[in-house]
CSV table of C-alpha atoms and ligand atoms in Angstrom, one decimal:
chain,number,residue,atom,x,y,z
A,1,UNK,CA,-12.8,18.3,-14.8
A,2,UNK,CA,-14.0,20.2,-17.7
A,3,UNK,CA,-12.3,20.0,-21.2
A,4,UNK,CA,-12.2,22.2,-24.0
A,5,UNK,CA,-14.0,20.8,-26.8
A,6,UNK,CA,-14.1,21.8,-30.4
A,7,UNK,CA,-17.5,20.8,-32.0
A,8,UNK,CA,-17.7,21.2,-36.1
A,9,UNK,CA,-21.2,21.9,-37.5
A,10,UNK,CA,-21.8,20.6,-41.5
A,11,UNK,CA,-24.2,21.3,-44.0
A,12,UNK,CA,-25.3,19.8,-46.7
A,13,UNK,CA,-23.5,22.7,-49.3
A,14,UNK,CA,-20.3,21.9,-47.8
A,15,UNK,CA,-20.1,24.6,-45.5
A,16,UNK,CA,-18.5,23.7,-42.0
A,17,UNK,CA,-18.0,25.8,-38.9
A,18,UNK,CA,-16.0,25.1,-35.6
A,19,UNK,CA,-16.9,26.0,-32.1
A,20,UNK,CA,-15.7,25.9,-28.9
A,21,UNK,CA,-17.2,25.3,-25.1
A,22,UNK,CA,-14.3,27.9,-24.2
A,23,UNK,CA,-15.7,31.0,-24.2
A,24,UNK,CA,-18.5,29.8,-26.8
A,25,UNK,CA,-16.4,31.3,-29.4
A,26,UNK,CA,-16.3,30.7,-32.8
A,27,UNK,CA,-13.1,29.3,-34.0
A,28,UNK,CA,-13.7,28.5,-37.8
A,29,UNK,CA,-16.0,28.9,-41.0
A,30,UNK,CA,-15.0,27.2,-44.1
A,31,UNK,CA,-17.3,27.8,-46.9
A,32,UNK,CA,-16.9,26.5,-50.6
A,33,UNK,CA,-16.5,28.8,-52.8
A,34,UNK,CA,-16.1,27.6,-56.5
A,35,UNK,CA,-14.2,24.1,-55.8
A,36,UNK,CA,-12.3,25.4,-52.8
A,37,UNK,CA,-12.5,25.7,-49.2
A,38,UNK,CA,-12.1,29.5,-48.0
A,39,UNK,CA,-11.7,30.1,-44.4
A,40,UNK,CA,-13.5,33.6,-43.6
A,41,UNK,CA,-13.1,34.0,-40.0
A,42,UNK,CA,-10.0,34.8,-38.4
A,43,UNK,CA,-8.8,32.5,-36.0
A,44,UNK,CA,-5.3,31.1,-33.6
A,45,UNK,CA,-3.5,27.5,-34.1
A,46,UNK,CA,-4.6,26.7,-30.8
A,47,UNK,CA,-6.2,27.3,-27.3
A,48,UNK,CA,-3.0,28.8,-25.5
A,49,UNK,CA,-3.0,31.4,-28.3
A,50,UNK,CA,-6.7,31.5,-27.8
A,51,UNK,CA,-6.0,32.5,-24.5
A,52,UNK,CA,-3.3,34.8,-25.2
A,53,UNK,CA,-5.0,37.1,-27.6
A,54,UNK,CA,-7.0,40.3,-26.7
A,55,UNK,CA,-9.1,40.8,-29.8
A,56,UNK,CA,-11.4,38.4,-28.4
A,57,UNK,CA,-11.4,36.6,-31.5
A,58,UNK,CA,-15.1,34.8,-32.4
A,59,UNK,CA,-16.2,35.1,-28.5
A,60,UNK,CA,-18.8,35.5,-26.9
A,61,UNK,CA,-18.9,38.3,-25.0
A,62,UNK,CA,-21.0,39.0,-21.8
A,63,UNK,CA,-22.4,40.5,-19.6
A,64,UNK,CA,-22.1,43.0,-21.4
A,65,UNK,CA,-20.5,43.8,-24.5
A,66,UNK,CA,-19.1,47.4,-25.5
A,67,UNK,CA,-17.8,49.9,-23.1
A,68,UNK,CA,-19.8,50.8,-19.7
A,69,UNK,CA,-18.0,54.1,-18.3
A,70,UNK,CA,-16.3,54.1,-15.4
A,71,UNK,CA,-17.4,50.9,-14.5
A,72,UNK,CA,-20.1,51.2,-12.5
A,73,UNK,CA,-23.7,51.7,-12.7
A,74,UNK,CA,-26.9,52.4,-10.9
A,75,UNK,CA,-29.9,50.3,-10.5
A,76,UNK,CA,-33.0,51.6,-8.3
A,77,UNK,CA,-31.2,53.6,-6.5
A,78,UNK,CA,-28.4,50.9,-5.8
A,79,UNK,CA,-24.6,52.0,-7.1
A,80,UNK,CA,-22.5,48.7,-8.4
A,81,UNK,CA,-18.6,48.9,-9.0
A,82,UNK,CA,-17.7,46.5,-11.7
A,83,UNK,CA,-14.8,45.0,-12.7
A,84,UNK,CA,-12.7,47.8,-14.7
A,85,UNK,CA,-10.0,46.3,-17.6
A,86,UNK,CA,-9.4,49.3,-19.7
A,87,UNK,CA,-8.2,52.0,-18.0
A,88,UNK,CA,-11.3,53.5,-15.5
A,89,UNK,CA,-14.1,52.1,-18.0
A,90,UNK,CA,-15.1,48.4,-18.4
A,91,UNK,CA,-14.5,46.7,-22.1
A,92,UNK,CA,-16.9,43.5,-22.8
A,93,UNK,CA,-17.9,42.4,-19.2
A,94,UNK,CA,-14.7,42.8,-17.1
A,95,UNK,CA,-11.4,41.2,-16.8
A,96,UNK,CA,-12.7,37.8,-16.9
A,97,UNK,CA,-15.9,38.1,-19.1
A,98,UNK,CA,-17.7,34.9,-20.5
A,99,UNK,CA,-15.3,35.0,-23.2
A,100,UNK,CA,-12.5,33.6,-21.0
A,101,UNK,CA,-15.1,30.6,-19.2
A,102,UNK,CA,-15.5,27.3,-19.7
A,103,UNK,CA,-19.0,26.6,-21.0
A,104,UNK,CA,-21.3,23.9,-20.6
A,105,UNK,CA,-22.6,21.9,-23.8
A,106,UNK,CA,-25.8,21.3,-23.2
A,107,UNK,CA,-26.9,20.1,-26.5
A,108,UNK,CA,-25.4,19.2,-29.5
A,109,UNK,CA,-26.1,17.3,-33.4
A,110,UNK,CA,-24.9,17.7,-36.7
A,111,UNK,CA,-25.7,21.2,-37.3
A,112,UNK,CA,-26.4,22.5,-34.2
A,113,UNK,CA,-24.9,23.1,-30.5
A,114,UNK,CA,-26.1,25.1,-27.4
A,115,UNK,CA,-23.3,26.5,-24.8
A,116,UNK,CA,-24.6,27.0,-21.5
A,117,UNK,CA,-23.3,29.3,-18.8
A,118,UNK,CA,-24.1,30.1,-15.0
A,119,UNK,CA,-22.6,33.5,-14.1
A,120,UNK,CA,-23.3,33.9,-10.4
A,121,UNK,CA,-24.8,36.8,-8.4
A,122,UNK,CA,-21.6,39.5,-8.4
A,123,UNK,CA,-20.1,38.3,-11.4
A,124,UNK,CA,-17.7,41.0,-12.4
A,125,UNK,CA,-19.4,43.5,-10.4
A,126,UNK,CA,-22.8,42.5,-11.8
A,127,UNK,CA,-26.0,42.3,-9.6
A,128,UNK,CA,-28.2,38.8,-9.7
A,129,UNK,CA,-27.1,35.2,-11.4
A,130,UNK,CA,-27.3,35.0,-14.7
A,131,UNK,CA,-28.5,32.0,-16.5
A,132,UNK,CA,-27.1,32.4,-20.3
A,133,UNK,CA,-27.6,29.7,-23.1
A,134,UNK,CA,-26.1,30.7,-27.0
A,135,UNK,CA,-27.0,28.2,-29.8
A,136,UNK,CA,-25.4,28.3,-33.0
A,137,UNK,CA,-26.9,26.7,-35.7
A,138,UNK,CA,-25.8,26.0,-39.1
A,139,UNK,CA,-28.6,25.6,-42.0
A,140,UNK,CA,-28.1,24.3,-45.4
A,141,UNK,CA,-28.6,27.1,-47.0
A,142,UNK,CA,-25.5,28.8,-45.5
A,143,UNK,CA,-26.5,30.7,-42.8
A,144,UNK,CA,-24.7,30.4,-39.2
A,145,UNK,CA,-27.7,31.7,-36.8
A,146,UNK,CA,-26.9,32.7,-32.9
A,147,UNK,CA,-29.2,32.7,-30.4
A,148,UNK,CA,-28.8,34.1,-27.0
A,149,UNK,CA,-31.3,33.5,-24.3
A,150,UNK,CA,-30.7,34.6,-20.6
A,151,UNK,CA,-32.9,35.1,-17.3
A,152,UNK,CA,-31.4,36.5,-14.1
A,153,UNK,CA,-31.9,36.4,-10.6
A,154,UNK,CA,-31.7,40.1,-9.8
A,155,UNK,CA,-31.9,43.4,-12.3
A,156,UNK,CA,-28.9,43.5,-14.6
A,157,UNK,CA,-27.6,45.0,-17.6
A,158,UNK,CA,-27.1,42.4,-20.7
A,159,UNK,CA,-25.7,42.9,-23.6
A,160,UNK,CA,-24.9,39.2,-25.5
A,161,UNK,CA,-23.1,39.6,-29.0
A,162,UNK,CA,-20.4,37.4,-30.8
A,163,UNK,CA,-17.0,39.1,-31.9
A,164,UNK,CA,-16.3,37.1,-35.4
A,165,UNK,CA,-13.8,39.1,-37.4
A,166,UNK,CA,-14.5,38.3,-41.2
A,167,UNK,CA,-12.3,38.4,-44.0
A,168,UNK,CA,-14.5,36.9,-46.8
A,169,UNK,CA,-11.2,37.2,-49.3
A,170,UNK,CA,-9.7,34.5,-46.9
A,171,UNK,CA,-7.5,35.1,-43.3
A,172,UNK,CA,-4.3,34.9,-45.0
A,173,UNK,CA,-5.2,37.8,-47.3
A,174,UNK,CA,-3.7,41.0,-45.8
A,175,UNK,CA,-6.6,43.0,-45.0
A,176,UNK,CA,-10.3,43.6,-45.6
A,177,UNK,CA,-9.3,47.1,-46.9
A,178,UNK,CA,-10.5,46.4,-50.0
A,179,UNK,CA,-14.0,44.9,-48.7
A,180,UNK,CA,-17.2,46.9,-49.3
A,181,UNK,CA,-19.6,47.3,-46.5
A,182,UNK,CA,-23.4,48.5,-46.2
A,183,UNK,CA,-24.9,49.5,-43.3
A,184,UNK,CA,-28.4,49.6,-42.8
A,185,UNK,CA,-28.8,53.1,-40.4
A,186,UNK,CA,-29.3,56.7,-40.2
A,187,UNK,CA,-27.4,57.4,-37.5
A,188,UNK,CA,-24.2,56.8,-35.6
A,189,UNK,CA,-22.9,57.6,-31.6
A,190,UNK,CA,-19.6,59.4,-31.9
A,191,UNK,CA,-16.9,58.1,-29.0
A,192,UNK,CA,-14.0,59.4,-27.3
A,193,UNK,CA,-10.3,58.4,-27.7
A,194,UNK,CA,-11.4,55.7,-25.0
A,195,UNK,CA,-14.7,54.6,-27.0
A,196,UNK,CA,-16.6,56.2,-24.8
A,197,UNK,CA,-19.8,57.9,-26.6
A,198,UNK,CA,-19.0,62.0,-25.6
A,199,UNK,CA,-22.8,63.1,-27.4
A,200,UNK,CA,-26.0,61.8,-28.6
A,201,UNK,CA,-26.5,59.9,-32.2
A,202,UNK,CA,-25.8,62.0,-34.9
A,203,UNK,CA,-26.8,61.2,-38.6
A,204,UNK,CA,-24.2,59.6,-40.6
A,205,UNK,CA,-24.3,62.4,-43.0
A,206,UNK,CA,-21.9,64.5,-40.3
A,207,UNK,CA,-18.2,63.5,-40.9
A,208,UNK,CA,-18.5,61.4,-43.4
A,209,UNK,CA,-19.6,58.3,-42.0
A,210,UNK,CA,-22.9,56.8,-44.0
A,211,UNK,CA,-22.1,53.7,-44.9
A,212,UNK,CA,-25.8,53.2,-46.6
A,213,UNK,CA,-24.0,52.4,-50.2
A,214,UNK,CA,-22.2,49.6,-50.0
A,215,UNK,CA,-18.5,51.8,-49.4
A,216,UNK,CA,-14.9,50.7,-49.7
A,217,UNK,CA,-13.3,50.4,-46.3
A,218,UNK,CA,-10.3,52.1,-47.6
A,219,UNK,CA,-11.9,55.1,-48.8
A,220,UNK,CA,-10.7,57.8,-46.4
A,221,UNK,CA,-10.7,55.3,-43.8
A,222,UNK,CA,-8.4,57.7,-41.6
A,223,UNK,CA,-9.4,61.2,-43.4
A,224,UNK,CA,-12.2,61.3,-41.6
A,225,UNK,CA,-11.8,62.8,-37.4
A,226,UNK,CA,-14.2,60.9,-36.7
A,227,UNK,CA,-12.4,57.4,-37.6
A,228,UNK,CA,-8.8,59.0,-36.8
A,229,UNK,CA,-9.7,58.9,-33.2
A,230,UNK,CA,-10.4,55.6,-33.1
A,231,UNK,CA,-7.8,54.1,-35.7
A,232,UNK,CA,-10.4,53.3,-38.1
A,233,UNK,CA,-14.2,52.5,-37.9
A,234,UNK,CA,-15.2,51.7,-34.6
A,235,UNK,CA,-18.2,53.0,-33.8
A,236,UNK,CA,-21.7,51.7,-33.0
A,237,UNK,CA,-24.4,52.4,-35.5
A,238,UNK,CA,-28.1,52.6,-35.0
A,239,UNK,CA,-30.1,50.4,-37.0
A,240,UNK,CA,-32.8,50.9,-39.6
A,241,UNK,CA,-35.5,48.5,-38.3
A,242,UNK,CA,-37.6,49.1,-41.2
A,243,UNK,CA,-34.6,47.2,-43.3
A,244,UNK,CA,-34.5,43.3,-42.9
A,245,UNK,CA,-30.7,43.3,-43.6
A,246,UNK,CA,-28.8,44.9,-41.0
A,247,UNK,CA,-25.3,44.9,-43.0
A,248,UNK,CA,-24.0,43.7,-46.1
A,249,UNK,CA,-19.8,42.8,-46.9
A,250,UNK,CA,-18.8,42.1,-49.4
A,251,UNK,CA,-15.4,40.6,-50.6
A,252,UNK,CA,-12.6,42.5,-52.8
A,253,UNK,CA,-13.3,39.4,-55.3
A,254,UNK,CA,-17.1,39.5,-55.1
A,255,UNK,CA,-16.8,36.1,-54.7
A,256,UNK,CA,-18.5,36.2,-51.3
A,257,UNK,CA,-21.1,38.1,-49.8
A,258,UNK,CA,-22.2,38.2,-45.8
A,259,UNK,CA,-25.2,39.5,-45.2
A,260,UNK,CA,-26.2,40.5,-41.0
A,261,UNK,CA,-29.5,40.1,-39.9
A,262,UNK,CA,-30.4,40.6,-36.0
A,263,UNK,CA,-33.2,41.7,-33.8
A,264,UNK,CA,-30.5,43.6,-31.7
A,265,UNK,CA,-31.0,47.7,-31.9
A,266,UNK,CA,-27.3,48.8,-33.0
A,267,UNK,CA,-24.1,47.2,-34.9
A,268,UNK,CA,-20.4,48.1,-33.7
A,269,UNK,CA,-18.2,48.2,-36.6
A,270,UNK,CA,-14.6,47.7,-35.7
A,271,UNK,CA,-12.4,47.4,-38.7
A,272,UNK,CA,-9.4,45.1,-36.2
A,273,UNK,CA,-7.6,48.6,-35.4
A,274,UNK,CA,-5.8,47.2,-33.5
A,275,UNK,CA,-5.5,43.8,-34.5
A,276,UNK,CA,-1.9,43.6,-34.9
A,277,UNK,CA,0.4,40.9,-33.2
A,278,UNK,CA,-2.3,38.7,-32.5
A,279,UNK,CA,-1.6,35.2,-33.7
A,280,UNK,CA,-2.4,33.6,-36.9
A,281,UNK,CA,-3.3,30.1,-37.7
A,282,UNK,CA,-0.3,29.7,-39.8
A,283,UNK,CA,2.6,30.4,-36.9
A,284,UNK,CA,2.8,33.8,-37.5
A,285,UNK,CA,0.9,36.9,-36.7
A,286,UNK,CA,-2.5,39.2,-37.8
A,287,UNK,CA,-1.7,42.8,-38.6
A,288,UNK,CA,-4.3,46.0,-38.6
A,289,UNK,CA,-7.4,45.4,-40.3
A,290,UNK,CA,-6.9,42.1,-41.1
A,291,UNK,CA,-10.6,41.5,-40.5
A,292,UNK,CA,-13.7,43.2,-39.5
A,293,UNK,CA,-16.1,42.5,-36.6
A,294,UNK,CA,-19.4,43.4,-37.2
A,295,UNK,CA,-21.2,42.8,-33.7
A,296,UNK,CA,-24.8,43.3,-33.0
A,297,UNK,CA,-25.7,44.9,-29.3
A,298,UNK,CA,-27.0,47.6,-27.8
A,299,UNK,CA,-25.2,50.7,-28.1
A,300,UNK,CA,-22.2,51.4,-25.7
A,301,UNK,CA,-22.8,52.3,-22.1
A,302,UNK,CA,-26.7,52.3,-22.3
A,303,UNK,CA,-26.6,51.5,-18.5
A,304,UNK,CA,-26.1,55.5,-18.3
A,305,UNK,CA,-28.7,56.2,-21.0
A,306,UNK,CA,-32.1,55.2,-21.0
A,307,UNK,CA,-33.0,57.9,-23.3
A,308,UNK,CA,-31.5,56.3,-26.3
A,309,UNK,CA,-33.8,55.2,-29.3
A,310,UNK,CA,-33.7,51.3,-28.1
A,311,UNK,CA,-35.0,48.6,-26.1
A,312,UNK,CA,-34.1,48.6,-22.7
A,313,UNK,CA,-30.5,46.9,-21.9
A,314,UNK,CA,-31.7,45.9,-18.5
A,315,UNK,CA,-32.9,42.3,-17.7
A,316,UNK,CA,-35.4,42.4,-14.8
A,317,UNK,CA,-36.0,38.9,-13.2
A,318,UNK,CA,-39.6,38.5,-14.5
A,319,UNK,CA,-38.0,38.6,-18.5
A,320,UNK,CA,-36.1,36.7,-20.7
A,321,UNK,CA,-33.8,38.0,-22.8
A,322,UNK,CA,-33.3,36.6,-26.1
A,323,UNK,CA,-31.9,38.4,-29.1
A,324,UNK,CA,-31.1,36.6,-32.6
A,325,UNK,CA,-27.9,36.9,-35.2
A,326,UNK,CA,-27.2,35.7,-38.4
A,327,UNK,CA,-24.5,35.8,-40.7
A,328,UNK,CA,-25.6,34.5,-44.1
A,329,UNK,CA,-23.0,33.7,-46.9
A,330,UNK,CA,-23.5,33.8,-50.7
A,331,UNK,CA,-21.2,32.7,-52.9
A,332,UNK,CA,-21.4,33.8,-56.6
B,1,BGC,C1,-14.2,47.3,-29.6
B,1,BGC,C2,-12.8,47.8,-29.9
B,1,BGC,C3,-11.9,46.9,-29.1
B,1,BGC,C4,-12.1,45.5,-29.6
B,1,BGC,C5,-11.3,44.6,-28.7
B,1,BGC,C6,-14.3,45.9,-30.1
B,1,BGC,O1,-15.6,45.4,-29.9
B,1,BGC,O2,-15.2,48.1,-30.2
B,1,BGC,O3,-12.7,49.1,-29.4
B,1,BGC,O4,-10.5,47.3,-29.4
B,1,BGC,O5,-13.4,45.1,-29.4
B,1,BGC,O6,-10.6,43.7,-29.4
């Protein structure tokens, strides 16, 4: 019978992460920062309240993360109904996504570990078996790398990302409110009330969203339309591939930068809108915006647009899919 493990990766700055085979999430990330420990990743006391939660808290999240409308799609000339789990539309992978399976650990050491996954031909809807491995590794000099590797059996969408929320002042300070973040892109894809992009990129110029100068979240965070629709920022933006840094947040003390660097085509920025009553390590309970999630994917529902400026978000059975993150801390 399979157990749920908690595996802590080390380095030699004093720097130690926690992971877990359930749901291959990310439970913890301690860093040093001038003589004392600072936790930076939100997280729950244990795994009932792991399991409890719907912020998907440091998951992973497959097959595919973000929003596909109306759960369903079409692949050479085949129509699939998925499994639906917000309202009409499907929200990272179904109702029981990878983030709520056991994984296998197929490899572990001091400072790395590789989850393994089967997801079998009509997982959630999904066409073919998918065969997913995500390593996390932890280097000395600070950076927590993800690697997501995948092959299936049978054309699918995939879309692999991690759904850390961050608060680099600490997760028992409020909010990240007072964080400033950079992102690295021209443009954005405006959603619906449901998250559902309703038009094409626009430049981040319209409706004040440009977020190329490192910006304080607070500053009109619900002024804008744009973000009052959605409760805050949660929107996907499109990167700037001729940038190597993808994002950059940094802490209301400026104690503690995070810099985001993928080979994945968009990051969703979702300020924890909706964050509230999910619980705490400390016997109590997150509110809004108590941390930020800034996940690297494809942008939402590319199954129903091939036209977008991005790789293809379809796995054929002749590929492999592999896509890199890392989150890399500074302290100063
Ligand atoms: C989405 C949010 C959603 C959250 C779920 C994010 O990735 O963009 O809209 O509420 O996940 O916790």
């Amino acid at each position: 019978m399979p157990i749920k493990q908690i595996i802590k990766l080390s380095n030699n700055q004093g720097m130690h992460i926690k992971l877990s085979n359930w749901g291959a999430t990310w439970l913890s990330c301690v860093l040093p920062v001038h003589g004392q420990n600072r936790e930076v990743l939100l997280g729950c006391q244990s795994f009932e309240q792991y399991q409890q939660q719907d912020a998907y808290l440091g998951a992973t999240i497959g097959r595919y993360a973000n929003r596909i409308a109306n759960a369903s799609i079409d692949i050479d000339g085949k129509h699939y109904m998925l499994a639906a789990n917000q309202g009409v539309n499907q929200l990272h992978g179904g109702k029981i996504g990878f983030d709520k399976r056991l994984w296998h650990i197929q490899s572990q050491s001091d400072q790395q570990v590789t989850f393994k996954l089967i997801s079998p031909d009509g997982d959630q809807g999904f066409p073919g078996e998918l065969n997913v491995e995500v390593n996390y590794q932890l280097t000395d000099d600070n950076q927590v790398i993800i690697l997501f590797n995948a092959t299936t059996t049978k054309t699918t969408p995939v879309n692999l990302t991690n759904h850390a929320y961050f608060n680099l002042d600490g997760e028992t300070s409020k909010d990240i409110l007072n964080h400033r973040l950079k992102v690295n892109a021209n443009y954005y894809l405006p959603v619906d009330a449901n998250g559902i992009p309703h038009n094409d990129l626009v430049s981040v110029n319209m409706h004040d969203m440009d977020l190329r100068r490192p910006k304080l979240l607070f500053e009109k965070l619900l002024e804008s339309q744009e973000r009052q629709i959605t409760g805050g920022y949660d929107h996907a933006y499109l990167l700037d591939k001729t940038k190597a840094i993808a994002a950059e947040l940094i802490s209301s003390d400026n104690k503690v930068i995070m810099n985001v660097i993928t080979t994945k085509p968009s990051l969703q920025v979702y300020t924890g809108n909706f964050l509230q009553h999910t619980p705490n390590r400390h016997n109590g309970e997150y509110g809004n915006f108590a941390g930020v999630a800034l996940e690297a994917q494809f942008l939402p529902d590319s199954p129903h647009h091939a036209s977008w400026p991005q790789p293809s978000c379809f796995l054929h059975p002749d590929q492999i899919y592999r896509y890199q993150t890392t989150y890399q801390f500074i302290v100063s």
